[in-house]
Tab-separated table of C-alpha atoms in Angstrom:
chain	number	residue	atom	x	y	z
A	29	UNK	CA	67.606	124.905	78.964
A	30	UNK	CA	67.557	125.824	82.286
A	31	UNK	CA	70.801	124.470	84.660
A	32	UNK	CA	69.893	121.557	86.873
A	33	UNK	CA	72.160	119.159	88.840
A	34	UNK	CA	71.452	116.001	89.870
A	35	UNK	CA	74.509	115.817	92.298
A	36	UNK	CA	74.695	113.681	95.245
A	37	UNK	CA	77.577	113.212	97.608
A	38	UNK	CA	77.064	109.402	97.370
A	39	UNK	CA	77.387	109.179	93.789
A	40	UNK	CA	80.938	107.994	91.573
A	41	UNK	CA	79.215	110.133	88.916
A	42	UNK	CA	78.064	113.554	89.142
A	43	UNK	CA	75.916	114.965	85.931
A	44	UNK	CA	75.078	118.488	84.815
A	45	UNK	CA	73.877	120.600	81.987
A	46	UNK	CA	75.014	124.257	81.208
A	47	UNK	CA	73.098	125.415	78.312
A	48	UNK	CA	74.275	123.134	75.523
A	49	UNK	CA	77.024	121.265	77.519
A	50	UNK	CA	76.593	118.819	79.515
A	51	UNK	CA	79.150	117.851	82.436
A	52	UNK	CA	79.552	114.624	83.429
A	53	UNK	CA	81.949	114.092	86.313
A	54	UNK	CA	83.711	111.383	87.993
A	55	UNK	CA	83.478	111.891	91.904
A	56	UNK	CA	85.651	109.484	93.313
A	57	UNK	CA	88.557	112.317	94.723
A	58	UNK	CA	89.612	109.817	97.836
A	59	UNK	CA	90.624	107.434	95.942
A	60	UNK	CA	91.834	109.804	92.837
A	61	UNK	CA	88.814	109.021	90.560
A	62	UNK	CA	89.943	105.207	90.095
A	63	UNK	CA	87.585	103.630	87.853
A	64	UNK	CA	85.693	100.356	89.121
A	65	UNK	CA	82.783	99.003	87.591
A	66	UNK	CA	80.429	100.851	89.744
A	67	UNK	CA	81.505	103.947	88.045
A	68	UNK	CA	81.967	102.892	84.328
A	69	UNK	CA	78.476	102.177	83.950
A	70	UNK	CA	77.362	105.482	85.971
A	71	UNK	CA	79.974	106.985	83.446
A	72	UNK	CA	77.552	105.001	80.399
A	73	UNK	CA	74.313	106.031	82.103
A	74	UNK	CA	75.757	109.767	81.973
A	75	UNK	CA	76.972	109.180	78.555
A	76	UNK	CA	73.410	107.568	77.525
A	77	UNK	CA	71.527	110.786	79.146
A	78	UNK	CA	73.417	113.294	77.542
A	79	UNK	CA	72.942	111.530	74.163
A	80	UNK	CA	69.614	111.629	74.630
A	81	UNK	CA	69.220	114.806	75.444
A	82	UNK	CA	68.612	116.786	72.154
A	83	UNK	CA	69.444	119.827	74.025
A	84	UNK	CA	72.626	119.079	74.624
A	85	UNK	CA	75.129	119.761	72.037
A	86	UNK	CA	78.590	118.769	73.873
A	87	UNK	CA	79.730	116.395	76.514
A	88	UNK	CA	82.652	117.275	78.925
A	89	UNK	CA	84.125	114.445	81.091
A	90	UNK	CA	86.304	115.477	84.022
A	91	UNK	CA	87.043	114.580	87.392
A	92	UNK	CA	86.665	115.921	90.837
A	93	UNK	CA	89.982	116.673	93.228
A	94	UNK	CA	93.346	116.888	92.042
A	95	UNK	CA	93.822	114.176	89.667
A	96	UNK	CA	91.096	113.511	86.715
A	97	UNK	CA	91.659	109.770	86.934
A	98	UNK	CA	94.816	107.385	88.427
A	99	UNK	CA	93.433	104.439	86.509
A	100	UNK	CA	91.700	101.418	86.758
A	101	UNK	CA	90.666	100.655	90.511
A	102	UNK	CA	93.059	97.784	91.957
A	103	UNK	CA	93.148	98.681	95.520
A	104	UNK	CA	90.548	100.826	97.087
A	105	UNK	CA	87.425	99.019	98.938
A	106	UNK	CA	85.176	99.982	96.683
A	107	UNK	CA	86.982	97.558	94.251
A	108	UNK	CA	84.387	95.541	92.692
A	109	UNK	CA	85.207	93.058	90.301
A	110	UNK	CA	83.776	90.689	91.544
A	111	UNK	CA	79.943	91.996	91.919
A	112	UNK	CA	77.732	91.416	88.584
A	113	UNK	CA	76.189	94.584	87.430
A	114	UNK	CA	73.421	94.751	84.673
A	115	UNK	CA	75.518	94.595	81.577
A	116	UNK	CA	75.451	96.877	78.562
A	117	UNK	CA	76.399	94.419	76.194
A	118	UNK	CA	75.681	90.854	74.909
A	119	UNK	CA	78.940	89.769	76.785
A	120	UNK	CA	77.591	87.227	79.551
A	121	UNK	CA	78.294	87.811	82.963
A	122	UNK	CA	81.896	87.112	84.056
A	123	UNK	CA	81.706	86.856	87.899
A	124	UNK	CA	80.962	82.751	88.376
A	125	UNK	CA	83.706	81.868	84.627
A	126	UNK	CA	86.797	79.739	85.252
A	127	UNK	CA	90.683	81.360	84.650
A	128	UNK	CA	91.306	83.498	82.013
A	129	UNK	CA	87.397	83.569	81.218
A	130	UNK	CA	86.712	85.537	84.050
A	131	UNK	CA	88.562	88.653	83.181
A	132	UNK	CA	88.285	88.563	79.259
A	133	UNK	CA	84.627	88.744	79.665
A	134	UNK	CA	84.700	91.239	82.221
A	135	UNK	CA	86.895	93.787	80.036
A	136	UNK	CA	85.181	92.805	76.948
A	137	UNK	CA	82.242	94.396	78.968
A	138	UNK	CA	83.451	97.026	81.031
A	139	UNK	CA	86.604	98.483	79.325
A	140	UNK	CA	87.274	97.609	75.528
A	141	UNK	CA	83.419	97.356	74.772
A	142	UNK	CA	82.393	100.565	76.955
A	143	UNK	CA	85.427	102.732	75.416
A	144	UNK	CA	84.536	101.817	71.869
A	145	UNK	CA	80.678	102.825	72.745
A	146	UNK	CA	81.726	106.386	73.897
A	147	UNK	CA	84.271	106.766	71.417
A	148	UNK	CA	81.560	106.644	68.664
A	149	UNK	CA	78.815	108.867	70.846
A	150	UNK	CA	77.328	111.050	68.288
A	151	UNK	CA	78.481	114.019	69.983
A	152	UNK	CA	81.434	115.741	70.476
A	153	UNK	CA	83.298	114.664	73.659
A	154	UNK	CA	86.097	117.015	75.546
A	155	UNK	CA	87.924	115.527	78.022
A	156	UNK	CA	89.268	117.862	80.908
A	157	UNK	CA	92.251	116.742	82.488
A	158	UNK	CA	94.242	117.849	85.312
A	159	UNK	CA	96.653	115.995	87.991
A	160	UNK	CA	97.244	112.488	86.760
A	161	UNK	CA	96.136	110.778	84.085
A	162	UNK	CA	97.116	107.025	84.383
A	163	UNK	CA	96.358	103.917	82.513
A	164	UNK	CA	92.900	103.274	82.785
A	165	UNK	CA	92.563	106.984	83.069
A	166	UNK	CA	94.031	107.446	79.664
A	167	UNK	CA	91.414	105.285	78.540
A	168	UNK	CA	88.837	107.587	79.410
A	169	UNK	CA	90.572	110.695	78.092
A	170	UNK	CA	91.960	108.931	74.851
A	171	UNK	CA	87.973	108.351	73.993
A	172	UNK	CA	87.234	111.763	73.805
A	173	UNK	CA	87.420	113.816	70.533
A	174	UNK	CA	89.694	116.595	72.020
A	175	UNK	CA	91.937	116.719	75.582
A	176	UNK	CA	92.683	120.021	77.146
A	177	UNK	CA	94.677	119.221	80.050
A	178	UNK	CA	96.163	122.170	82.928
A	179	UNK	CA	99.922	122.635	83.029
A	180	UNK	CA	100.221	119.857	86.330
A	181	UNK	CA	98.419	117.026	84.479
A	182	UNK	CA	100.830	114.192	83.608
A	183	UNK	CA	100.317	110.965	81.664
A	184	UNK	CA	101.267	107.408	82.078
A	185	UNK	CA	100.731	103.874	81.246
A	186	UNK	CA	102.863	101.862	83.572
A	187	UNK	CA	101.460	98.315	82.938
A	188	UNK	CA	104.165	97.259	81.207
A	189	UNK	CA	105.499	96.361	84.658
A	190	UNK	CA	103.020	94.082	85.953
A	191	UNK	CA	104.270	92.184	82.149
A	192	UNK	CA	101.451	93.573	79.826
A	193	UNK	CA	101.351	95.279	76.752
A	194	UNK	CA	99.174	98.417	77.783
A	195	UNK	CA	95.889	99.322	78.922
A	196	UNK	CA	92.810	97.436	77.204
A	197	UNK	CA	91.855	100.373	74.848
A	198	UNK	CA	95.175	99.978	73.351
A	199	UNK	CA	95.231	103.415	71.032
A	200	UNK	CA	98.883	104.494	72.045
A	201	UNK	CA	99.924	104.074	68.388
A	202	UNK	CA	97.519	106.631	67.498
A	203	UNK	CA	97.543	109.410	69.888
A	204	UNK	CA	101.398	109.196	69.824
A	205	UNK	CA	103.840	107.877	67.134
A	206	UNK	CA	104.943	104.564	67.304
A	207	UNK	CA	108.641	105.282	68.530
A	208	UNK	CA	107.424	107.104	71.230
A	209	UNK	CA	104.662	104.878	71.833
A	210	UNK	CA	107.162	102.541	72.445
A	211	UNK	CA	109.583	104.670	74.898
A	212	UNK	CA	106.139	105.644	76.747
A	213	UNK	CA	105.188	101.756	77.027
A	214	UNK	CA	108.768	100.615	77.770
A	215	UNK	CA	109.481	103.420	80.405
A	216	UNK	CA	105.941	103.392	81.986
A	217	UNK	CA	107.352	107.039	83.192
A	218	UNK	CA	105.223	110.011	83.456
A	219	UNK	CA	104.635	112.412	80.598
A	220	UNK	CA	104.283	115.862	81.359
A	221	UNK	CA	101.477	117.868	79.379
A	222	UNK	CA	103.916	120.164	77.341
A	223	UNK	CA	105.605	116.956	75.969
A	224	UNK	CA	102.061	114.915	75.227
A	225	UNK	CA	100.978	118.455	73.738
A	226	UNK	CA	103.962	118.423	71.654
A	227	UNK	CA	103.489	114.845	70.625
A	228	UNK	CA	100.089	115.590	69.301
A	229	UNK	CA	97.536	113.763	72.294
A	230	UNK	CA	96.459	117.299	73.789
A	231	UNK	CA	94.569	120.246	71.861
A	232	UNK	CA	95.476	122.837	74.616
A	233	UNK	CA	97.742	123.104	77.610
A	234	UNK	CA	96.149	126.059	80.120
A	235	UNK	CA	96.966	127.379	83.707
A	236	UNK	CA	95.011	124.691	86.332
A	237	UNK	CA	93.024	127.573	87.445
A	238	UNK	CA	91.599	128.657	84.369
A	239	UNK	CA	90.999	124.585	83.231
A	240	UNK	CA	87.673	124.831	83.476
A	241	UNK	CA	86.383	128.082	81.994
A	242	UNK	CA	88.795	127.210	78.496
A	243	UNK	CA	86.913	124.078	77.999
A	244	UNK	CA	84.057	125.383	78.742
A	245	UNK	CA	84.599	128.035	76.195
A	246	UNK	CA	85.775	125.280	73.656
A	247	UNK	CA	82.379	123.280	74.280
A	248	UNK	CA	80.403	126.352	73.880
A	249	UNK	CA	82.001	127.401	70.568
A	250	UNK	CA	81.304	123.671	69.190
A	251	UNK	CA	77.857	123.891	70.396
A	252	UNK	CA	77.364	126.869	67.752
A	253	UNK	CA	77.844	124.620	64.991
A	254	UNK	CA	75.290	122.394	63.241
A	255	UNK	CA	74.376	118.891	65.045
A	256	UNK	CA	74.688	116.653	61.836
A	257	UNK	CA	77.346	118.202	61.047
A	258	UNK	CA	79.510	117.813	63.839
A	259	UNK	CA	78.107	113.750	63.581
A	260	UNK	CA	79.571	113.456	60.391
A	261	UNK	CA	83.004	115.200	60.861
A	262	UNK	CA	82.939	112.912	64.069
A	263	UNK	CA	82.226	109.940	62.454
A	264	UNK	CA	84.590	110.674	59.138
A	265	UNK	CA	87.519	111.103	61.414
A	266	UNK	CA	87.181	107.906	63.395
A	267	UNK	CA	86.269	106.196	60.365
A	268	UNK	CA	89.470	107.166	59.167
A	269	UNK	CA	91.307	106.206	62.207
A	270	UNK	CA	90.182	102.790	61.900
A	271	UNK	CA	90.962	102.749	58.125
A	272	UNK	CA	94.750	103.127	59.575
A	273	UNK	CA	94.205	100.028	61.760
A	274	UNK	CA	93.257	101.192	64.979
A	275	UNK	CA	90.443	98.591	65.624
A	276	UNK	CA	92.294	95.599	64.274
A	277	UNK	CA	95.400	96.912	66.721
A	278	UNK	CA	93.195	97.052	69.208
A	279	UNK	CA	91.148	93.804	69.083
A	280	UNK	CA	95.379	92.142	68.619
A	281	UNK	CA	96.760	93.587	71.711
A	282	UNK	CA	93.561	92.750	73.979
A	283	UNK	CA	94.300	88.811	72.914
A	284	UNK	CA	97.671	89.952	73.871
A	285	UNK	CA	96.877	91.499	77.410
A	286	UNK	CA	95.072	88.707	78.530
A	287	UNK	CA	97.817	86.099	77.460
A	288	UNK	CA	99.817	88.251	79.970
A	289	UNK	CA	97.076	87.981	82.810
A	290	UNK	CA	97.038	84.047	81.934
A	291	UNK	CA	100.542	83.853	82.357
A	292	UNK	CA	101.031	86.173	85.549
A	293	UNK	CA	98.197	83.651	87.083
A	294	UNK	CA	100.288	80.792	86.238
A	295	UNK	CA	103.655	81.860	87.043
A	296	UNK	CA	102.688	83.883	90.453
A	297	UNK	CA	98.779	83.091	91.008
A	298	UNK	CA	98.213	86.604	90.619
A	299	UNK	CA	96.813	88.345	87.378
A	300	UNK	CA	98.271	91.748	87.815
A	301	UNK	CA	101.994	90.054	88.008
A	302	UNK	CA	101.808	91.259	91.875
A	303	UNK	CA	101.176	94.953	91.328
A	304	UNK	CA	98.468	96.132	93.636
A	305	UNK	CA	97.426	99.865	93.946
A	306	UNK	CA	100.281	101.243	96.012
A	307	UNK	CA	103.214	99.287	94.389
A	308	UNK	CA	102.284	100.912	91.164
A	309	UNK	CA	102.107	104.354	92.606
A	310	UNK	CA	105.517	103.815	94.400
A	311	UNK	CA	106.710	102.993	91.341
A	312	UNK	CA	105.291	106.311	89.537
A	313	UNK	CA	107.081	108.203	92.376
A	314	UNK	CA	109.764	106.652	91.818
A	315	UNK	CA	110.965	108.732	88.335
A	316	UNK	CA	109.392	111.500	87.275
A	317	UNK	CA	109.270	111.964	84.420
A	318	UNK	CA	109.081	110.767	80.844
């Protein structure tokens, strides 16, 4: 196939095919690639395309400027939560729904429903990560089938400090064990790459400058191999994963998470506990390390 790009400077999501591989890119570098809605369903339009595509063998998500993603969007002005969009789902919309209704059928929709659905494309997913790599951005990484990260990406999931239990796609049990699961939950400290390489959540930790040709080269190696096959090995493994409880965790701790955003409403009138964008970065900057 021949390269094309269908890039725009207005768009949260950039999308491009090389050969077999097909890079889909989240272009939202002023505000570190935080996710709104806007862009998680240009991410599932990208995802849709390139699953279409019969051409393409491999999907690569990554993210423009210096961080692949600081999380879910909970400050910027393109913060849209509450705009309807036309849903992917059967989850109705959430935009005119009373108290907690309002945000349990919004991340029904938009985060544990839209993770699931690219977690079981039928195609092998690399995520390429550099900078940070933050709650809702782990999301988005923790969906793909393999991570390769650059030496300066870090990983967090500070939530724990607004008083909930994680991000929605609560899979922290799986891509690290639970003891240190716990210590990167109860911390809510940043996690260099050589330590979440060492723990098992990365497949390779490379030099930033050389981030993109490596997964490249890993995409185009797994495009040699057999379609079905790569399916079925795909869907085995998650298969398995859920055999160990992953989905059942998962479905528990999103009841959980939105007990805490009841509560926080109740107690302070605010779901997020009083955490807004640049509280939660201060409080990143704050330590290090994890």
């Amino acid at each position: 196939m021949a390269e094309h790009n269908d890039n725009n400077a207005a768009d949260v999501v950039l999308y491009e095919v090389r050969g077999e591989v097909a890079l889909v890119t989240m272009n939202r570098p002023e505000y570190h690639n935080a996710q709104n809605s806007q862009m998680t369903y240009a991410l599932d339009a990208a995802f849709r395309r390139a699953c279409d595509d019969d051409e393409v063998k491999v999907i690569v998500l990554r993210g423009t400027g210096k961080h692949f993603s600081a999380g879910h969007d909970i400050g910027t002005p393109g913060r849209d939560v509450h705009k309807t969009f036309d849903r992917a789902s059967l989850w109705y919309d959430h935009t005119n729904k009373p108290g907690g209704e309002f945000l349990y059928a919004r991340e029904q929709e938009v985060y544990l429903g839209m993770c699931r659905r690219w977690r079981d494309m039928p195609k092998p997913t690399i995520a390429m990560v550099q900078g940070a790599c933050i709650a809702g951005g782990l999301m988005l990484a923790w969906v793909c089938d393999l991570i390769v990260a650059s030496e300066d990406a870090y990983f967090a999931d500070p939530v724990v400090r607004m008083g909930i239990p994680g991000v929605e796609y609560f899979a922290h049990v799986h891509e690290l064990n639970p003891r240190i699961a716990k210590e990167f939950l109860f911390l809510g400290e940043r996690m260099p790459a050589a330590r979440a390489y060492q723990m098992g959540m990365l497949n390779r930790v490379v030099a930033r400058e050389s981030l993109e040709q490596e997964t490249l080269d890993i995409a185009g190696r797994i495009a040699q191999m057999p379609r079905l096959g790569l399916q079925l090995s795909k869907q085995a493994v998650n298969n398995a994963e859920d055999l160990m409880g992953k989905r059942a965790t998962m479905d528990m701790v999103f009841g959980l998470h939105h007990f805490a955003h009841a509560h926080n409403e109740l107690v302070s009138g605010d779901r997020l506990g009083g955490y807004d964008a640049k509280a939660m970065a201060s409080s990143q900057r704050a330590k290090g390390g994890a």
